C-alpha cells in the first residue's frame, strides 16, 4: 500500500506574522533601556527636589564601583541619607513616601505631616530622633510611631492627642526624650488627662518630658515619680495647685523644672525645696502672688531662674532669692518687674547675668544696679546691654 505523502510542517520562521514579531521585538529592545533611563532620571530628579534647600547628611553608598567617580561624587549621587531636615518646608505625600524608604535614617524633622504620612514612616526602624512640627496628627498616628523600635527622641507639635494616643506612646519604652506640644505657644491641641499620663510611667528610660496638657492635675504630677531617670520636666500648670511637687522628690536626677500658665498662690511652691537636685526653674507665663517665691530661697543649688512673660503682683518680693547662693542667671523679660523688685536682687552675690528686656524697670535703676554689680551681664528694658 502506497504511503500517503505527509505535508511538511509549517515553517515557524516564515509567514506574514514574522515581520510583525520582529518589529515588536525591535520596539521592546528600544523601549526597555529608554524606560530604565527615564526611571533613573526621574529618581535623580525627585531626589534633587527632596534634598533642595534641606539639611541632609549622607552616608557612604554601598557601591563597589563608587571609587571610579570619586568618593565625594558617589556620596552626593548615591549616598543614603542618615539625617534629614527640610528646613520647615512642607513635603508632598510622595516625598514623604520616598523618605519612608530611606531605612538608614537616624534623625528626621518634618513639618505639616498627616496620619497617612506617618504611616509611611513605619519602616524607619533605625530612626533615633524624630520631630514632627505643626503636624495635626491624631492618636492613630501614635500607633504607627510605636513601631519605630529604635526611636529615642520624639517631638510632636500641633498634634491632636488624647489619652488613647498616650497608650501607644507608653509602649515605646526605649524613649529618652518626649515632647508633646509647644511649650511657648499660646494654645494647645493636647487633651491628655491624668489617665493618659499614667500610660507614660512605664517609660523608665525617659530623661526629658515636655507635656503641654492643661488638664493634668496634681494627682497626675505625682504619678511621674515613677520616672526615676527623669532629669528635665516641663508642664502646663493651669490645673496645678502645687501639691504634687512634693511627690517629685523621689526624682533624684531632676535638674530642670518648667511650668507654664500657673497661678501661684502663696504656698504653691512650698514643696519645691524637696527637689534636691534642682538647678533650673522656669515659671513661664504665670501669675505670681506676693510671697509665692519664698520657698525658692531654700533651693540650695538653684543656678538659673526664669520668670519670663509672667505677671507679678504689685508687692511681689524677689528678696528670698538672696538665699540662693549659687544663683547665676535671672530672666525677667516681658514682665511687669519694677525698680523695687530690682532692688531686691542687690544682695544676690552670685549673679552673673540679668535680663530686663520689656520690663517696667527704669534705665536709671538698671544703671545703679550695674554700677554696684559691674561684672554682671545685664540688659535694660529696651534690650540693650549695659556696659
Coordinates of N, CA and C in Angstrom, one line a residue, residues 114-303:
X114 N 0.6 64.3 58.1 CA -0.7 63.8 58.5 C -0.5 62.4 59.0
X115 N -1.7 61.8 59.5 CA -1.6 60.4 59.9 C -1.2 59.5 58.8
X116 N -1.7 59.8 57.6 CA -1.3 58.9 56.4 C 0.2 59.0 56.2
X117 N 0.8 60.2 56.3 CA 2.2 60.4 56.1 C 3.0 59.6 57.2
X118 N 2.6 59.6 58.4 CA 3.3 58.9 59.5 C 3.3 57.4 59.2
X119 N 2.2 56.9 58.7 CA 2.1 55.5 58.3 C 3.2 55.1 57.4
X120 N 3.6 56.0 56.5 CA 4.6 55.7 55.5 C 6.0 55.6 56.1
X121 N 6.1 56.1 57.4 CA 7.5 56.1 58.0 C 7.7 54.9 58.9
X122 N 6.8 53.9 58.9 CA 6.9 52.8 59.9 C 8.1 51.9 59.6
X123 N 8.7 52.0 58.4 CA 9.8 51.1 58.2 C 11.1 51.7 58.6
X124 N 11.1 52.9 59.2 CA 12.4 53.5 59.6 C 12.8 53.1 61.0
X125 N 13.1 51.8 61.1 CA 13.4 51.2 62.4 C 14.7 51.6 63.0
X126 N 15.6 52.2 62.1 CA 16.9 52.7 62.6 C 16.8 54.1 63.2
X127 N 15.6 54.8 63.0 CA 15.4 56.2 63.4 C 15.6 56.3 64.9
X128 N 16.4 57.3 65.3 CA 16.7 57.5 66.7 C 16.0 58.9 67.2
X129 N 15.9 59.8 66.3 CA 15.4 61.2 66.7 C 14.4 61.6 65.6
X130 N 13.1 61.8 66.0 CA 12.1 62.2 65.1 C 11.3 63.4 65.7
X131 N 11.2 64.5 64.8 CA 10.5 65.7 65.2 C 9.4 66.0 64.1
X132 N 8.2 66.1 64.5 CA 7.1 66.4 63.6 C 6.5 67.7 64.1
X133 N 6.8 68.8 63.4 CA 6.3 70.1 63.8 C 5.1 70.5 63.1
X134 N 4.2 71.3 63.8 CA 3.0 71.8 63.2 C 2.2 70.8 62.4
X135 N 2.2 69.6 63.0 CA 1.6 68.4 62.3 C 0.3 68.0 63.1
X136 N -0.9 68.1 62.4 CA -2.2 67.8 63.1 C -2.5 66.3 63.2
X137 N -1.5 65.5 63.6 CA -1.7 64.1 63.7 C -2.6 63.7 64.9
X138 N -3.2 62.6 64.8 CA -4.1 62.1 65.9 C -3.5 60.9 66.6
X139 N -4.4 60.3 67.4 CA -4.0 59.1 68.2 C -3.6 58.0 67.2
X140 N -4.2 58.0 66.0 CA -4.0 56.9 65.0 C -2.5 56.9 64.6
X141 N -1.9 58.1 64.5 CA -0.5 58.1 64.1 C 0.4 57.6 65.2
X142 N 0.0 57.7 66.5 CA 0.8 57.2 67.6 C 1.0 55.7 67.5
X143 N 0.0 55.0 66.9 CA 0.1 53.6 66.8 C 1.2 53.3 65.8
X144 N 1.3 54.1 64.7 CA 2.4 53.9 63.7 C 3.8 54.2 64.4
X145 N 3.8 55.3 65.1 CA 5.0 55.7 65.8 C 5.6 54.6 66.7
X146 N 4.7 53.9 67.4 CA 5.1 52.9 68.3 C 5.8 51.8 67.7
X147 N 5.8 51.7 66.4 CA 6.5 50.6 65.6 C 8.0 51.0 65.4
X148 N 8.3 52.3 65.6 CA 9.7 52.7 65.4 C 10.5 52.3 66.6
X149 N 11.0 51.1 66.6 CA 11.6 50.4 67.7 C 12.9 51.0 68.2
X150 N 13.6 51.8 67.3 CA 14.9 52.4 67.7 C 14.8 53.8 68.2
X151 N 13.6 54.4 68.2 CA 13.4 55.8 68.5 C 13.7 56.1 70.0
X152 N 14.6 57.1 70.1 CA 15.0 57.6 71.5 C 14.5 59.0 71.8
X153 N 14.2 59.8 70.8 CA 13.7 61.2 71.0 C 12.5 61.4 70.1
X154 N 11.4 61.9 70.6 CA 10.2 62.2 69.9 C 9.7 63.5 70.2
X155 N 9.5 64.4 69.2 CA 8.9 65.7 69.4 C 7.7 65.9 68.5
X156 N 6.5 66.2 69.1 CA 5.3 66.4 68.4 C 4.7 67.8 68.7
X157 N 4.5 68.7 67.7 CA 3.8 69.9 68.0 C 2.6 70.0 67.0
X158 N 1.5 70.6 67.5 CA 0.3 70.7 66.6 C -0.5 69.4 66.6
X159 N -0.1 68.4 67.4 CA -0.8 67.1 67.4 C -2.1 67.2 68.2
X160 N -3.1 66.4 67.8 CA -4.4 66.4 68.4 C -4.5 65.1 69.2
X161 N -3.8 65.0 70.3 CA -3.7 63.8 71.0 C -4.6 63.7 72.3
X162 N -5.1 62.5 72.6 CA -5.9 62.2 73.8 C -5.2 61.1 74.6
X163 N -5.9 60.7 75.6 CA -5.3 59.6 76.4 C -5.1 58.3 75.6
X164 N -5.9 58.1 74.6 CA -5.7 56.9 73.7 C -4.3 56.9 73.0
X165 N -3.9 58.1 72.6 CA -2.6 58.2 71.9 C -1.5 57.9 72.9
X166 N -1.6 58.3 74.2 CA -0.6 58.1 75.2 C -0.4 56.6 75.4
X167 N -1.5 55.8 75.2 CA -1.4 54.4 75.4 C -0.4 53.8 74.5
X168 N -0.4 54.2 73.2 CA 0.5 53.7 72.2 C 1.9 54.3 72.5
X169 N 2.0 55.5 72.9 CA 3.4 56.1 73.2 C 4.0 55.4 74.4
X170 N 3.2 55.0 75.3 CA 3.7 54.3 76.5 C 4.3 53.0 76.2
X171 N 4.2 52.5 75.0 CA 4.8 51.2 74.6 C 6.2 51.4 74.2
X172 N 6.6 52.7 73.9 CA 7.9 53.0 73.4 C 8.9 53.1 74.5
X173 N 9.2 52.0 75.2 CA 10.0 52.0 76.4 C 11.5 52.3 76.2
X174 N 11.9 52.6 74.9 CA 13.2 52.9 74.6 C 13.4 54.5 74.6
X175 N 12.3 55.2 74.7 CA 12.4 56.7 74.6 C 13.2 57.3 75.7
X176 N 14.0 58.3 75.4 CA 14.7 59.0 76.4 C 14.2 60.4 76.5
X177 N 13.6 60.9 75.5 CA 13.1 62.3 75.5 C 11.7 62.3 74.7
X178 N 10.7 62.9 75.4 CA 9.4 63.0 74.8 C 8.8 64.4 75.0
X179 N 8.4 65.0 73.8 CA 7.9 66.4 73.9 C 6.5 66.4 73.2
X180 N 5.5 66.7 73.9 CA 4.1 66.7 73.3 C 3.6 68.1 73.5
X181 N 3.5 68.9 72.4 CA 3.0 70.2 72.4 C 4.1 71.2 72.4
X182 N 3.8 72.5 72.0 CA 4.7 73.6 72.0 C 4.6 74.4 73.3
X183 N 5.7 74.3 74.1 CA 5.6 74.9 75.5 C 5.4 76.4 75.4
X184 N 5.9 77.1 74.3 CA 5.8 78.5 74.2 C 4.7 79.0 73.3
X185 N 3.8 78.1 72.9 CA 2.6 78.6 72.1 C 1.5 79.1 73.0
X186 N 0.7 79.9 72.5 CA -0.4 80.5 73.3 C -1.6 79.5 73.5
X187 N -1.6 78.5 72.7 CA -2.7 77.5 72.9 C -2.2 76.1 72.5
X188 N -3.0 75.1 72.8 CA -2.6 73.7 72.6 C -3.7 72.9 72.2
X189 N -3.4 71.8 71.4 CA -4.5 70.9 71.0 C -4.3 69.5 71.7
X190 N -3.4 69.5 72.7 CA -3.2 68.3 73.5 C -4.4 68.2 74.6
X191 N -5.0 67.0 74.6 CA -6.2 66.8 75.5 C -5.9 65.7 76.5
X192 N -4.6 65.5 76.9 CA -4.3 64.4 77.7 C -4.6 64.7 79.2
X193 N -5.2 63.8 79.9 CA -5.6 63.9 81.3 C -4.6 63.1 82.2
X194 N -4.9 63.0 83.5 CA -4.1 62.2 84.4 C -4.1 60.8 84.0
X195 N -5.2 60.3 83.4 CA -5.3 58.9 83.0 C -4.3 58.6 81.8
X196 N -4.2 59.6 80.9 CA -3.3 59.4 79.8 C -1.8 59.4 80.3
X197 N -1.6 60.3 81.3 CA -0.3 60.4 81.8 C 0.2 59.1 82.5
X198 N -0.8 58.4 83.0 CA -0.4 57.2 83.7 C 0.1 56.1 82.7
X199 N -0.2 56.3 81.4 CA 0.3 55.3 80.4 C 1.8 55.6 80.2
X200 N 2.3 56.7 80.6 CA 3.7 57.1 80.3 C 4.7 56.7 81.4
X201 N 4.1 56.2 82.5 CA 5.0 56.0 83.7 C 5.9 54.7 83.4
X202 N 5.6 54.0 82.4 CA 6.4 52.8 82.1 C 7.7 53.2 81.3
X203 N 7.8 54.4 80.9 CA 8.9 54.9 80.1 C 10.1 55.1 81.0
X204 N 10.6 54.1 81.6 CA 11.6 54.2 82.6 C 13.0 54.8 82.2
X205 N 13.2 54.8 80.9 CA 14.5 55.4 80.4 C 14.4 56.9 80.1
X206 N 13.2 57.4 80.3 CA 12.9 58.8 79.9 C 13.7 59.7 80.8
X207 N 14.4 60.7 80.1 CA 15.3 61.7 80.8 C 14.6 63.0 80.7
X208 N 13.9 63.3 79.6 CA 13.2 64.6 79.5 C 11.8 64.4 79.0
X209 N 10.9 65.2 79.7 CA 9.5 65.1 79.3 C 8.9 66.6 79.3
X210 N 8.4 67.0 78.1 CA 7.7 68.2 77.9 C 6.3 67.9 77.5
X211 N 5.4 68.3 78.4 CA 4.0 68.0 78.2 C 3.1 69.2 78.4
X212 N 2.6 69.7 77.3 CA 1.7 70.9 77.4 C 0.2 70.4 77.4
X213 N -0.2 69.9 78.6 CA -1.5 69.3 78.7 C -2.2 70.0 79.9
X214 N -3.0 71.0 79.6 CA -3.6 71.8 80.7 C -4.6 71.1 81.6
X215 N -5.0 69.8 81.2 CA -5.9 69.0 82.0 C -5.2 68.1 83.0
X216 N -3.9 68.1 83.0 CA -3.2 67.3 84.0 C -3.2 68.0 85.4
X217 N -3.5 67.3 86.4 CA -3.6 67.9 87.8 C -2.5 67.4 88.7
X218 N -2.5 67.9 89.9 CA -1.5 67.5 90.9 C -1.4 66.0 91.0
X219 N -2.6 65.3 90.9 CA -2.6 63.8 91.1 C -1.8 63.2 90.0
X220 N -1.9 63.7 88.7 CA -1.2 63.2 87.6 C 0.3 63.5 87.8
X221 N 0.6 64.6 88.3 CA 2.0 65.0 88.5 C 2.7 64.0 89.5
X222 N 2.0 63.6 90.5 CA 2.5 62.7 91.5 C 2.9 61.3 90.8
X223 N 2.2 60.9 89.8 CA 2.4 59.6 89.1 C 3.8 59.6 88.4
X224 N 4.3 60.8 88.1 CA 5.5 60.9 87.4 C 6.7 60.5 88.2
X225 N 6.5 60.3 89.5 CA 7.6 59.9 90.4 C 8.2 58.6 90.1
X226 N 7.4 57.8 89.2 CA 7.9 56.5 88.8 C 9.0 56.6 87.7
X227 N 9.1 57.8 87.1 CA 10.1 58.0 86.1 C 11.5 58.4 86.7
X228 N 12.1 57.4 87.3 CA 13.3 57.6 88.2 C 14.5 58.2 87.5
X229 N 14.6 58.2 86.1 CA 15.7 58.7 85.4 C 15.4 60.1 84.9
X230 N 14.3 60.7 85.2 CA 13.9 62.0 84.7 C 14.8 63.1 85.1
X231 N 15.3 63.9 84.2 CA 16.3 65.0 84.5 C 15.6 66.3 84.2
X232 N 14.7 66.4 83.3 CA 14.0 67.7 82.9 C 12.5 67.4 82.7
X233 N 11.7 68.3 83.3 CA 10.3 68.2 83.2 C 9.7 69.6 83.0
X234 N 8.8 69.7 81.9 CA 8.1 70.9 81.6 C 6.6 70.6 81.5
X235 N 5.8 71.3 82.2 CA 4.4 71.0 82.2 C 3.6 72.3 82.1
X236 N 2.3 72.2 81.6 CA 1.4 73.3 81.7 C 0.7 73.2 83.1
X237 N 0.7 74.3 83.8 CA 0.3 74.3 85.2 C -1.1 74.9 85.4
X238 N -1.9 75.0 84.4 CA -3.2 75.7 84.6 C -4.1 74.9 85.5
X239 N -3.9 73.6 85.7 CA -4.7 72.8 86.6 C -4.0 72.4 87.9
X240 N -2.8 73.0 88.1 CA -2.0 72.6 89.2 C -2.1 73.5 90.4
X241 N -2.1 73.0 91.6 CA -2.1 73.8 92.8 C -0.7 73.9 93.4
X242 N 0.1 72.9 93.2 CA 1.5 72.8 93.8 C 1.6 71.6 94.7
X243 N 0.5 71.0 95.0 CA 0.5 69.8 96.0 C 1.3 68.6 95.4
X244 N 1.4 68.5 94.1 CA 2.0 67.4 93.5 C 3.5 67.5 93.4
X245 N 4.1 68.7 93.7 CA 5.5 68.9 93.6 C 6.3 68.0 94.6
X246 N 5.8 67.8 95.8 CA 6.5 67.0 96.8 C 6.7 65.6 96.3
X247 N 5.7 65.1 95.6 CA 5.8 63.7 95.1 C 7.0 63.5 94.1
X248 N 7.5 64.6 93.5 CA 8.6 64.5 92.6 C 9.9 64.4 93.4
X249 N 9.9 64.5 94.7 CA 11.2 64.5 95.4 C 11.9 63.2 95.2
X250 N 11.2 62.1 94.8 CA 11.8 60.8 94.5 C 12.7 60.9 93.3
X251 N 12.5 61.9 92.4 CA 13.3 62.0 91.2 C 14.6 62.7 91.5
X252 N 15.5 61.8 91.9 CA 16.8 62.3 92.4 C 17.7 63.0 91.4
X253 N 17.3 62.7 90.1 CA 18.1 63.3 89.0 C 17.5 64.5 88.4
X254 N 16.3 64.9 88.9 CA 15.6 66.0 88.3 C 16.3 67.3 88.5
X255 N 16.8 67.9 87.4 CA 17.6 69.1 87.5 C 16.9 70.4 86.9
X256 N 15.9 70.2 86.1 CA 15.2 71.3 85.4 C 13.7 71.1 85.5
X257 N 13.0 72.1 86.0 CA 11.6 72.1 86.1 C 11.0 73.4 85.5
X258 N 10.1 73.2 84.5 CA 9.4 74.3 83.9 C 7.9 74.2 83.9
X259 N 7.2 75.2 84.4 CA 5.8 75.2 84.4 C 5.2 76.4 83.8
X260 N 4.2 76.3 83.0 CA 3.6 77.4 82.2 C 2.2 77.6 82.6
X261 N 1.7 78.8 82.6 CA 0.3 79.2 82.8 C -0.2 78.7 84.2
X262 N 0.6 79.0 85.2 CA 0.3 78.6 86.6 C 0.0 79.8 87.4
X263 N -1.1 79.8 88.1 CA -1.5 80.8 89.0 C -0.9 80.5 90.4
X264 N 0.2 81.0 90.8 CA 0.9 80.7 92.0 C 0.4 81.4 93.2
X265 N -0.3 80.7 94.1 CA -0.7 81.3 95.4 C 0.5 81.2 96.4
X266 N 0.3 81.7 97.5 CA 1.4 81.9 98.5 C 2.2 80.6 98.8
X267 N 1.5 79.5 98.9 CA 2.1 78.3 99.3 C 2.3 77.3 98.1
X268 N 2.1 77.7 96.9 CA 2.1 76.8 95.7 C 3.5 76.1 95.6
X269 N 4.6 76.8 95.9 CA 5.9 76.3 95.7 C 6.5 75.7 97.0
X270 N 5.7 75.5 98.0 CA 6.2 75.1 99.3 C 6.9 73.7 99.3
X271 N 6.5 72.9 98.3 CA 7.2 71.6 98.2 C 8.4 71.6 97.4
X272 N 8.7 72.8 96.7 CA 9.8 72.9 95.8 C 11.2 72.5 96.4
X273 N 11.5 72.9 97.6 CA 12.8 72.6 98.2 C 13.1 71.1 98.3
X274 N 12.1 70.3 98.2 CA 12.3 68.8 98.3 C 13.0 68.3 97.1
X275 N 13.0 69.1 96.0 CA 13.7 68.7 94.8 C 15.2 69.0 94.9
X276 N 15.9 68.1 95.6 CA 17.3 68.5 96.0 C 18.3 68.6 94.9
X277 N 18.0 68.2 93.7 CA 18.9 68.3 92.6 C 18.6 69.5 91.6
X278 N 17.6 70.3 91.9 CA 17.1 71.3 91.0 C 18.1 72.4 90.8
X279 N 18.5 72.7 89.6 CA 19.4 73.8 89.3 C 18.7 74.8 88.3
X280 N 17.6 74.4 87.7 CA 16.9 75.3 86.7 C 15.5 75.3 87.0
X281 N 14.9 76.5 87.2 CA 13.4 76.6 87.4 C 12.9 77.7 86.5
X282 N 11.9 77.3 85.7 CA 11.2 78.3 84.8 C 9.7 78.3 85.1
X283 N 9.3 79.5 85.5 CA 7.8 79.8 85.7 C 7.4 80.7 84.6
X284 N 6.9 80.2 83.5 CA 6.7 81.0 82.3 C 5.2 81.3 82.1
X285 N 5.0 82.6 81.9 CA 3.6 83.0 81.6 C 2.7 82.6 82.8
X286 N 3.2 82.8 84.0 CA 2.5 82.5 85.3 C 2.0 83.8 86.0
X287 N 1.1 83.6 86.9 CA 0.7 84.7 87.8 C 1.3 84.5 89.2
X288 N 2.1 85.5 89.7 CA 2.8 85.3 90.9 C 2.3 86.2 92.0
X289 N 1.9 85.6 93.1 CA 1.4 86.4 94.2 C 2.5 86.9 95.1
X290 N 2.2 87.7 96.1 CA 3.2 88.4 96.9 C 4.3 87.6 97.4
X291 N 4.1 86.5 98.1 CA 5.2 85.8 98.8 C 5.4 84.4 98.2
X292 N 4.9 84.2 97.0 CA 5.0 82.8 96.5 C 6.4 82.3 96.2
X293 N 7.4 83.3 96.1 CA 8.7 82.9 95.8 C 9.6 82.6 97.0
X294 N 9.0 82.7 98.2 CA 9.7 82.4 99.4 C 10.4 81.0 99.5
X295 N 9.7 80.0 99.1 CA 10.4 78.6 99.1 C 11.5 78.5 98.1
X296 N 11.6 79.4 97.1 CA 12.7 79.3 96.1 C 14.0 79.5 96.8
X297 N 14.0 80.4 97.8 CA 15.2 80.7 98.6 C 15.8 79.5 99.2
X298 N 15.1 78.4 99.4 CA 15.6 77.2 100.1 C 16.0 76.1 99.1
X299 N 16.1 76.5 97.8 CA 16.6 75.6 96.8 C 18.1 75.9 96.7
X300 N 18.9 75.1 97.4 CA 20.2 75.4 97.7 C 21.2 75.5 96.5
X301 N 20.9 74.7 95.4 CA 21.8 74.7 94.3 C 21.2 75.3 93.1
X302 N 20.1 76.0 93.2 CA 19.5 76.7 92.0 C 20.4 77.7 91.4
X303 N 20.6 77.5 90.1 CA 21.6 78.4 89.4 C 20.9 79.3 88.3

